[in-house]
Tab-separated table of C-alpha atoms in Angstrom:
chain	number	residue	atom	x	y	z
A	238	ILE	CA	30.503	53.923	-38.017
A	239	ASN	CA	28.198	56.474	-36.338
A	240	VAL	CA	29.749	58.480	-33.506
A	241	ALA	CA	27.901	61.738	-34.436
A	242	ARG	CA	24.163	61.959	-33.833
A	243	GLY	CA	21.555	59.350	-33.415
A	244	GLY	CA	19.014	59.193	-36.265
A	245	ILE	CA	21.595	59.938	-38.974
A	246	ILE	CA	21.394	56.202	-39.622
A	247	ASP	CA	17.910	54.541	-40.129
A	248	GLU	CA	18.325	51.750	-37.534
A	249	LYS	CA	15.594	49.528	-39.079
A	250	SER	CA	17.353	49.676	-42.524
A	251	LEU	CA	20.786	48.951	-40.784
A	252	ILE	CA	19.384	45.745	-39.260
A	253	ASP	CA	18.054	44.578	-42.556
A	254	GLY	CA	21.327	45.285	-44.250
A	255	LEU	CA	23.299	43.463	-41.585
A	256	ASN	CA	20.803	40.511	-41.998
A	257	SER	CA	21.100	40.308	-45.758
A	258	GLY	CA	24.820	40.626	-46.008
A	259	GLN	CA	24.743	43.986	-47.701
A	260	CYS	CA	26.348	45.574	-44.668
A	261	GLY	CA	29.393	43.765	-43.238
A	262	GLY	CA	29.253	45.312	-39.760
A	263	ALA	CA	28.559	48.566	-37.881
A	264	ALA	CA	29.986	50.392	-34.904
A	265	LEU	CA	27.644	52.729	-32.971
A	266	ASP	CA	28.115	55.242	-30.251
A	267	VAL	CA	24.742	57.013	-30.614
A	268	PHE	CA	21.184	55.854	-31.166
A	269	GLU	CA	17.753	57.090	-32.299
A	270	GLN	CA	16.624	56.579	-28.611
A	271	GLU	CA	18.904	56.890	-25.662
A	272	PRO	CA	18.987	54.601	-23.757
A	273	PRO	CA	17.909	52.259	-26.675
A	274	THR	CA	14.585	50.537	-26.196
A	275	ASP	CA	14.925	48.059	-29.192
A	276	LEU	CA	17.921	45.769	-28.365
A	277	LYS	CA	18.209	44.167	-31.724
A	278	LEU	CA	21.159	46.352	-32.803
A	279	LEU	CA	22.884	46.070	-29.419
A	280	GLN	CA	22.533	42.187	-29.448
A	281	HIS	CA	23.558	41.795	-33.147
A	282	PRO	CA	26.700	39.735	-33.584
A	283	LEU	CA	27.930	42.186	-36.391
A	284	VAL	CA	27.425	45.443	-34.241
A	285	ILE	CA	29.849	47.041	-31.845
A	286	CYS	CA	28.139	49.337	-29.418
A	287	THR	CA	29.259	52.049	-26.780
A	288	PRO	CA	27.056	54.069	-24.685
A	289	HIS	CA	27.524	57.565	-26.195
A	290	LEU	CA	31.293	57.819	-25.027
A	291	GLY	CA	32.449	59.994	-28.028
A	292	ALA	CA	33.134	63.020	-25.970
A	293	SER	CA	34.602	61.217	-23.002
A	294	THR	CA	38.248	61.051	-24.250
A	295	ARG	CA	41.006	63.496	-23.026
A	296	GLU	CA	41.381	64.669	-26.715
A	297	ALA	CA	37.617	65.482	-27.004
A	298	GLN	CA	37.428	67.169	-23.605
A	299	LYS	CA	40.557	69.268	-24.455
A	300	ARG	CA	38.852	70.420	-27.561
A	301	VAL	CA	35.510	71.198	-25.891
A	302	ALA	CA	37.363	73.365	-23.378
A	303	ILE	CA	39.230	75.241	-26.179
A	304	GLU	CA	35.971	75.842	-28.065
A	305	LEU	CA	34.121	77.053	-25.121
A	306	ALA	CA	36.775	79.461	-24.286
A	307	GLN	CA	36.923	80.708	-27.791
A	308	GLN	CA	33.115	81.305	-27.805
A	309	ILE	CA	33.499	83.475	-24.661
A	310	ILE	CA	36.071	85.623	-26.453
A	311	ASP	CA	34.107	85.761	-29.627
A	312	PHE	CA	30.988	86.763	-27.500
A	313	LYS	CA	32.961	89.631	-25.691
A	314	GLN	CA	34.374	90.852	-28.751
A	315	GLY	CA	30.935	90.953	-30.673
A	316	HIS	CA	31.868	88.254	-33.203
A	317	SER	CA	29.258	85.769	-34.630
A	318	LEU	CA	28.567	82.600	-32.475
A	319	PHE	CA	27.971	79.055	-33.590
A	320	GLY	CA	26.040	76.220	-32.068
A	321	VAL	CA	23.978	78.071	-29.574
A	322	VAL	CA	20.331	77.553	-28.832
A	323	ASN	CA	19.365	81.254	-28.705
A	324	GLY	CA	21.821	82.375	-31.303
A	325	SER	CA	19.409	84.961	-33.035
A	326	ALA	CA	18.923	86.743	-29.754
A	327	VAL	CA	22.617	86.730	-28.821
A	328	THR	CA	24.298	87.489	-32.171
A	329	SER	CA	21.716	90.061	-33.140
A	330	GLN	CA	22.138	91.924	-29.933
A	331	PHE	CA	25.788	92.561	-30.592
A	332	ALA	CA	25.460	93.398	-34.168
A	333	GLN	CA	26.090	97.038	-34.883
A	334	GLY	CA	22.801	99.159	-34.796
A	335	ASN	CA	20.502	96.235	-33.620
A	336	ARG	CA	20.749	96.574	-29.794
A	337	ALA	CA	18.312	99.535	-29.594
A	338	ILE	CA	15.494	98.085	-31.511
A	339	LEU	CA	15.721	94.935	-29.517
A	340	LEU	CA	15.714	96.762	-26.206
A	341	LEU	CA	12.758	98.875	-27.659
A	342	SER	CA	10.869	95.694	-28.476
A	343	LYS	CA	11.356	94.395	-24.950
A	344	ARG	CA	10.113	97.694	-23.301
A	345	LEU	CA	7.097	97.623	-25.585
A	346	GLY	CA	6.409	93.999	-24.616
A	347	GLN	CA	6.732	95.012	-20.868
A	348	ILE	CA	4.258	97.878	-21.311
A	349	ILE	CA	1.641	95.677	-22.930
A	350	GLY	CA	2.174	93.043	-20.236
A	351	ALA	CA	1.877	95.662	-17.350
A	352	SER	CA	-1.102	97.391	-18.999
A	353	SER	CA	-3.239	94.639	-20.442
A	354	ILE	CA	-5.407	92.054	-18.582
A	355	SER	CA	-6.553	89.913	-21.654
A	356	THR	CA	-4.199	87.802	-23.567
A	357	PRO	CA	-3.692	88.765	-27.141
A	358	THR	CA	-4.613	86.473	-30.050
A	359	GLN	CA	-2.150	87.811	-32.511
A	360	ILE	CA	0.509	90.563	-32.542
A	361	SER	CA	2.119	92.205	-35.586
A	362	LEU	CA	5.369	94.010	-35.489
A	363	SER	CA	5.592	96.646	-38.104
A	364	PHE	CA	8.800	98.143	-39.245
A	365	ASN	CA	9.503	101.140	-41.541
A	366	HIS	CA	12.384	99.243	-43.244
A	367	THR	CA	13.348	95.743	-44.332
A	368	VAL	CA	14.228	93.278	-41.461
A	369	SER	CA	16.088	90.139	-41.969
A	370	ASP	CA	14.741	86.915	-40.712
A	371	HIS	CA	17.482	86.627	-38.287
A	372	LEU	CA	16.770	90.072	-36.638
A	373	PHE	CA	13.035	89.599	-36.761
A	374	GLU	CA	13.389	86.269	-34.731
A	375	ALA	CA	15.596	88.256	-32.164
A	376	VAL	CA	12.944	91.044	-31.867
A	377	GLU	CA	10.154	88.363	-31.377
A	378	ILE	CA	12.316	86.954	-28.584
A	379	TYR	CA	12.939	90.125	-26.792
A	380	PHE	CA	9.270	91.177	-27.062
A	381	SER	CA	8.027	87.814	-25.704
A	382	TYR	CA	10.626	88.041	-22.853
A	383	GLY	CA	9.662	91.520	-21.964
A	384	TYR	CA	5.801	90.517	-21.985
A	385	LEU	CA	6.088	87.418	-20.004
A	386	HIS	CA	8.630	88.837	-17.468
A	387	GLU	CA	6.179	91.753	-16.743
A	388	LYS	CA	3.390	89.150	-16.289
A	389	GLY	CA	5.445	87.523	-13.541
A	390	ASN	CA	6.677	84.521	-15.342
A	391	LYS	CA	9.690	83.436	-13.333
A	392	ARG	CA	10.780	80.692	-15.679
A	393	VAL	CA	11.196	82.976	-18.857
A	394	ASN	CA	14.603	83.594	-20.347
A	395	PHE	CA	15.972	84.416	-23.790
A	396	VAL	CA	16.095	80.800	-24.803
A	397	ASN	CA	12.541	79.634	-23.904
A	398	ALA	CA	10.572	83.023	-24.447
A	399	LEU	CA	9.197	82.331	-27.700
A	400	HIS	CA	8.165	78.770	-26.798
A	401	LEU	CA	6.556	80.032	-23.504
A	402	PHE	CA	4.805	83.009	-25.343
A	403	GLU	CA	2.720	80.811	-27.749
A	404	ILE	CA	1.157	83.839	-29.544
A	405	LYS	CA	1.592	84.116	-33.308
A	406	MET	CA	3.685	87.296	-34.227
A	407	LYS	CA	3.554	88.505	-37.839
A	408	ARG	CA	6.162	90.795	-39.417
A	409	ILE	CA	5.080	93.885	-41.518
A	410	VAL	CA	7.319	96.232	-43.492
A	411	ASP	CA	5.404	99.626	-43.981
A	412	LYS	CA	7.689	101.933	-45.968
A	413	ASN	CA	5.164	104.727	-45.236
A	414	GLN	CA	5.500	104.359	-41.701
A	415	GLU	CA	6.913	107.531	-40.074
A	416	LEU	CA	10.679	107.635	-40.195
A	417	ASN	CA	11.118	107.823	-36.457
A	418	ASN	CA	8.578	105.161	-35.612
A	419	VAL	CA	11.004	102.446	-35.946
A	420	LEU	CA	8.473	99.917	-34.305
A	421	VAL	CA	4.747	99.708	-34.246
A	422	VAL	CA	3.080	96.874	-32.314
A	423	ARG	CA	-0.415	96.009	-33.237
A	424	ILE	CA	-2.606	93.708	-31.038
A	425	SER	CA	-5.528	91.524	-31.716
A	426	GLY	CA	-7.865	90.453	-29.256
A	427	ASP	CA	-9.796	91.911	-26.341
A	428	SER	CA	-7.087	94.180	-25.150
A	429	LYS	CA	-8.029	97.877	-25.122
A	430	ILE	CA	-4.427	98.529	-26.435
A	431	LYS	CA	-4.687	98.053	-30.160
A	432	GLU	CA	-1.641	99.701	-31.266
A	433	LEU	CA	1.701	100.908	-29.529
A	434	SER	CA	4.622	102.714	-31.394
A	435	GLY	CA	8.240	103.262	-30.141
A	436	ILE	CA	10.959	105.695	-31.353
A	437	ILE	CA	14.691	105.421	-31.469
A	438	SER	CA	16.469	108.694	-31.375
A	439	GLY	CA	20.237	108.394	-31.105
A	440	ASP	CA	20.800	106.052	-28.178
A	441	HIS	CA	17.511	106.778	-26.626
A	442	LEU	CA	14.201	104.890	-26.600
A	443	TRP	CA	10.802	106.699	-26.444
A	444	LEU	CA	7.101	105.728	-26.378
A	445	ASP	CA	5.502	107.891	-29.116
A	446	CYS	CA	1.898	106.948	-29.596
A	447	ILE	CA	-0.815	104.520	-28.432
A	448	ASN	CA	-4.221	103.899	-30.265
A	449	GLN	CA	-3.354	106.867	-32.443
A	450	CYS	CA	-3.177	108.999	-29.563
A	451	ARG	CA	0.188	110.870	-29.564
A	452	PHE	CA	2.016	111.798	-26.386
A	453	ILE	CA	2.508	115.586	-25.968
A	454	ALA	CA	5.968	114.746	-24.786
A	455	HIS	CA	7.506	111.374	-25.621
A	456	VAL	CA	7.789	108.883	-22.765
A	457	PRO	CA	11.394	107.886	-21.995
A	458	LEU	CA	12.032	104.109	-21.994
A	459	ASP	CA	15.868	104.107	-21.500
A	460	ASP	CA	15.740	103.101	-17.770
A	461	GLU	CA	14.839	99.600	-17.385
A	462	ASN	CA	14.243	99.939	-13.671
A	463	THR	CA	11.435	102.332	-14.451
A	464	HIS	CA	8.010	100.658	-14.590
A	465	VAL	CA	5.738	102.232	-17.287
A	466	VAL	CA	1.946	101.556	-17.272
A	467	VAL	CA	-0.471	103.191	-19.772
A	468	ARG	CA	-4.045	103.736	-18.922
A	469	PRO	CA	-7.138	105.072	-20.953
A	470	ILE	CA	-8.629	108.405	-19.571
A	471	LYS	CA	-11.320	110.777	-20.369
A	472	GLY	CA	-11.826	114.516	-19.462
A	473	SER	CA	-9.564	116.298	-16.929
A	474	PHE	CA	-5.910	114.699	-16.722
A	475	MET	CA	-5.611	116.162	-13.176
A	476	ASP	CA	-8.899	114.482	-12.053
A	477	TYR	CA	-7.631	111.197	-13.228
A	478	LEU	CA	-4.359	111.590	-11.297
A	479	ARG	CA	-6.148	112.687	-8.161
A	480	ASP	CA	-8.477	109.710	-8.319
A	481	ASN	CA	-5.709	107.157	-9.091
A	482	THR	CA	-2.674	108.064	-7.278
A	483	SER	CA	-3.683	106.435	-4.028
A	484	GLN	CA	-4.452	103.274	-5.908
A	485	LEU	CA	-0.777	103.079	-7.103
A	486	ASN	CA	0.380	103.661	-3.563
A	487	ASN	CA	1.804	107.087	-4.485
A	488	ARG	CA	4.436	105.360	-6.574
A	489	ILE	CA	4.067	107.715	-9.543
A	490	SER	CA	7.339	109.473	-10.430
A	491	ALA	CA	6.232	110.997	-13.727
A	492	VAL	CA	2.928	111.294	-15.923
A	493	PHE	CA	2.535	111.769	-19.627
A	494	ASP	CA	-0.540	112.890	-21.386
A	495	THR	CA	-1.790	112.368	-25.013
A	496	THR	CA	-3.881	114.447	-27.345
A	497	PRO	CA	-7.096	112.463	-28.579
A	498	SER	CA	-6.952	111.055	-32.161
A	499	THR	CA	-10.206	112.951	-32.644
A	500	GLY	CA	-8.897	116.162	-31.197
A	501	ASN	CA	-11.961	116.291	-28.827
A	502	ILE	CA	-10.492	116.501	-25.134
A	503	GLN	CA	-13.787	114.711	-23.874
A	504	ASP	CA	-13.036	111.581	-26.156
A	505	GLU	CA	-11.027	108.729	-24.777
A	506	ARG	CA	-7.333	109.242	-24.846
A	507	TRP	CA	-4.253	107.696	-23.065
A	508	CYS	CA	-1.665	108.372	-20.368
A	509	ALA	CA	1.490	106.877	-19.351
A	510	LEU	CA	2.649	106.607	-15.685
A	511	LEU	CA	6.063	105.905	-14.722
A	512	LEU	CA	6.505	104.066	-11.438
């Protein structure tokens, strides 16, 4: 008797067993293909078939309702969930201490999506501490969601983000990484942004560094309604602002400058614009 899932029983072997007498009979509610395309099992005299009706009883529907209600209670109270497609993202989000790094991952994904024209070929996520497989998958999901949402993908959600992103992400644990730099994103490909690092301080998220150019004052990332764009600049910071403010329709609410990695102000460095 199979009323669980199609594919648990090898249907070809079952037919052979019925025909040889090794199996005296079968009752099936589920099949490898639904609706079945091969009718040998359905028409076999030793088989009773029903069209996937296992959950269509009063008892089953009552149990489903109770389990769904319990899941909502568990979700609200921050307990572990079972049977959800995007379980890593959901359960990790509510685990103590994880929410900040997930939101930071999403914000860094948004910044790269808003500031980069070319598509990365590979992305590495570097942590200064060991990260479980469960949490890393959630970080991947949040990063992918932030990137794709910023690119204007209207279909993306926390269930399909990884599938739609389609860019390989690699996990790195670097114990020598600065203590505050919880997450460093490194990008392979044609993008001018090669490295982006974020900080968590208490309950606050900050953008710290881009391509080894450190911001003179950390860029706040707490407000998800604030659009953050990073741009390469050379020379005078004020000249850059004067030349580019009109291009951004005067929507700039704050600006942040960096120091060049070489220390020479004439070399390329980066700035962040809050819109």
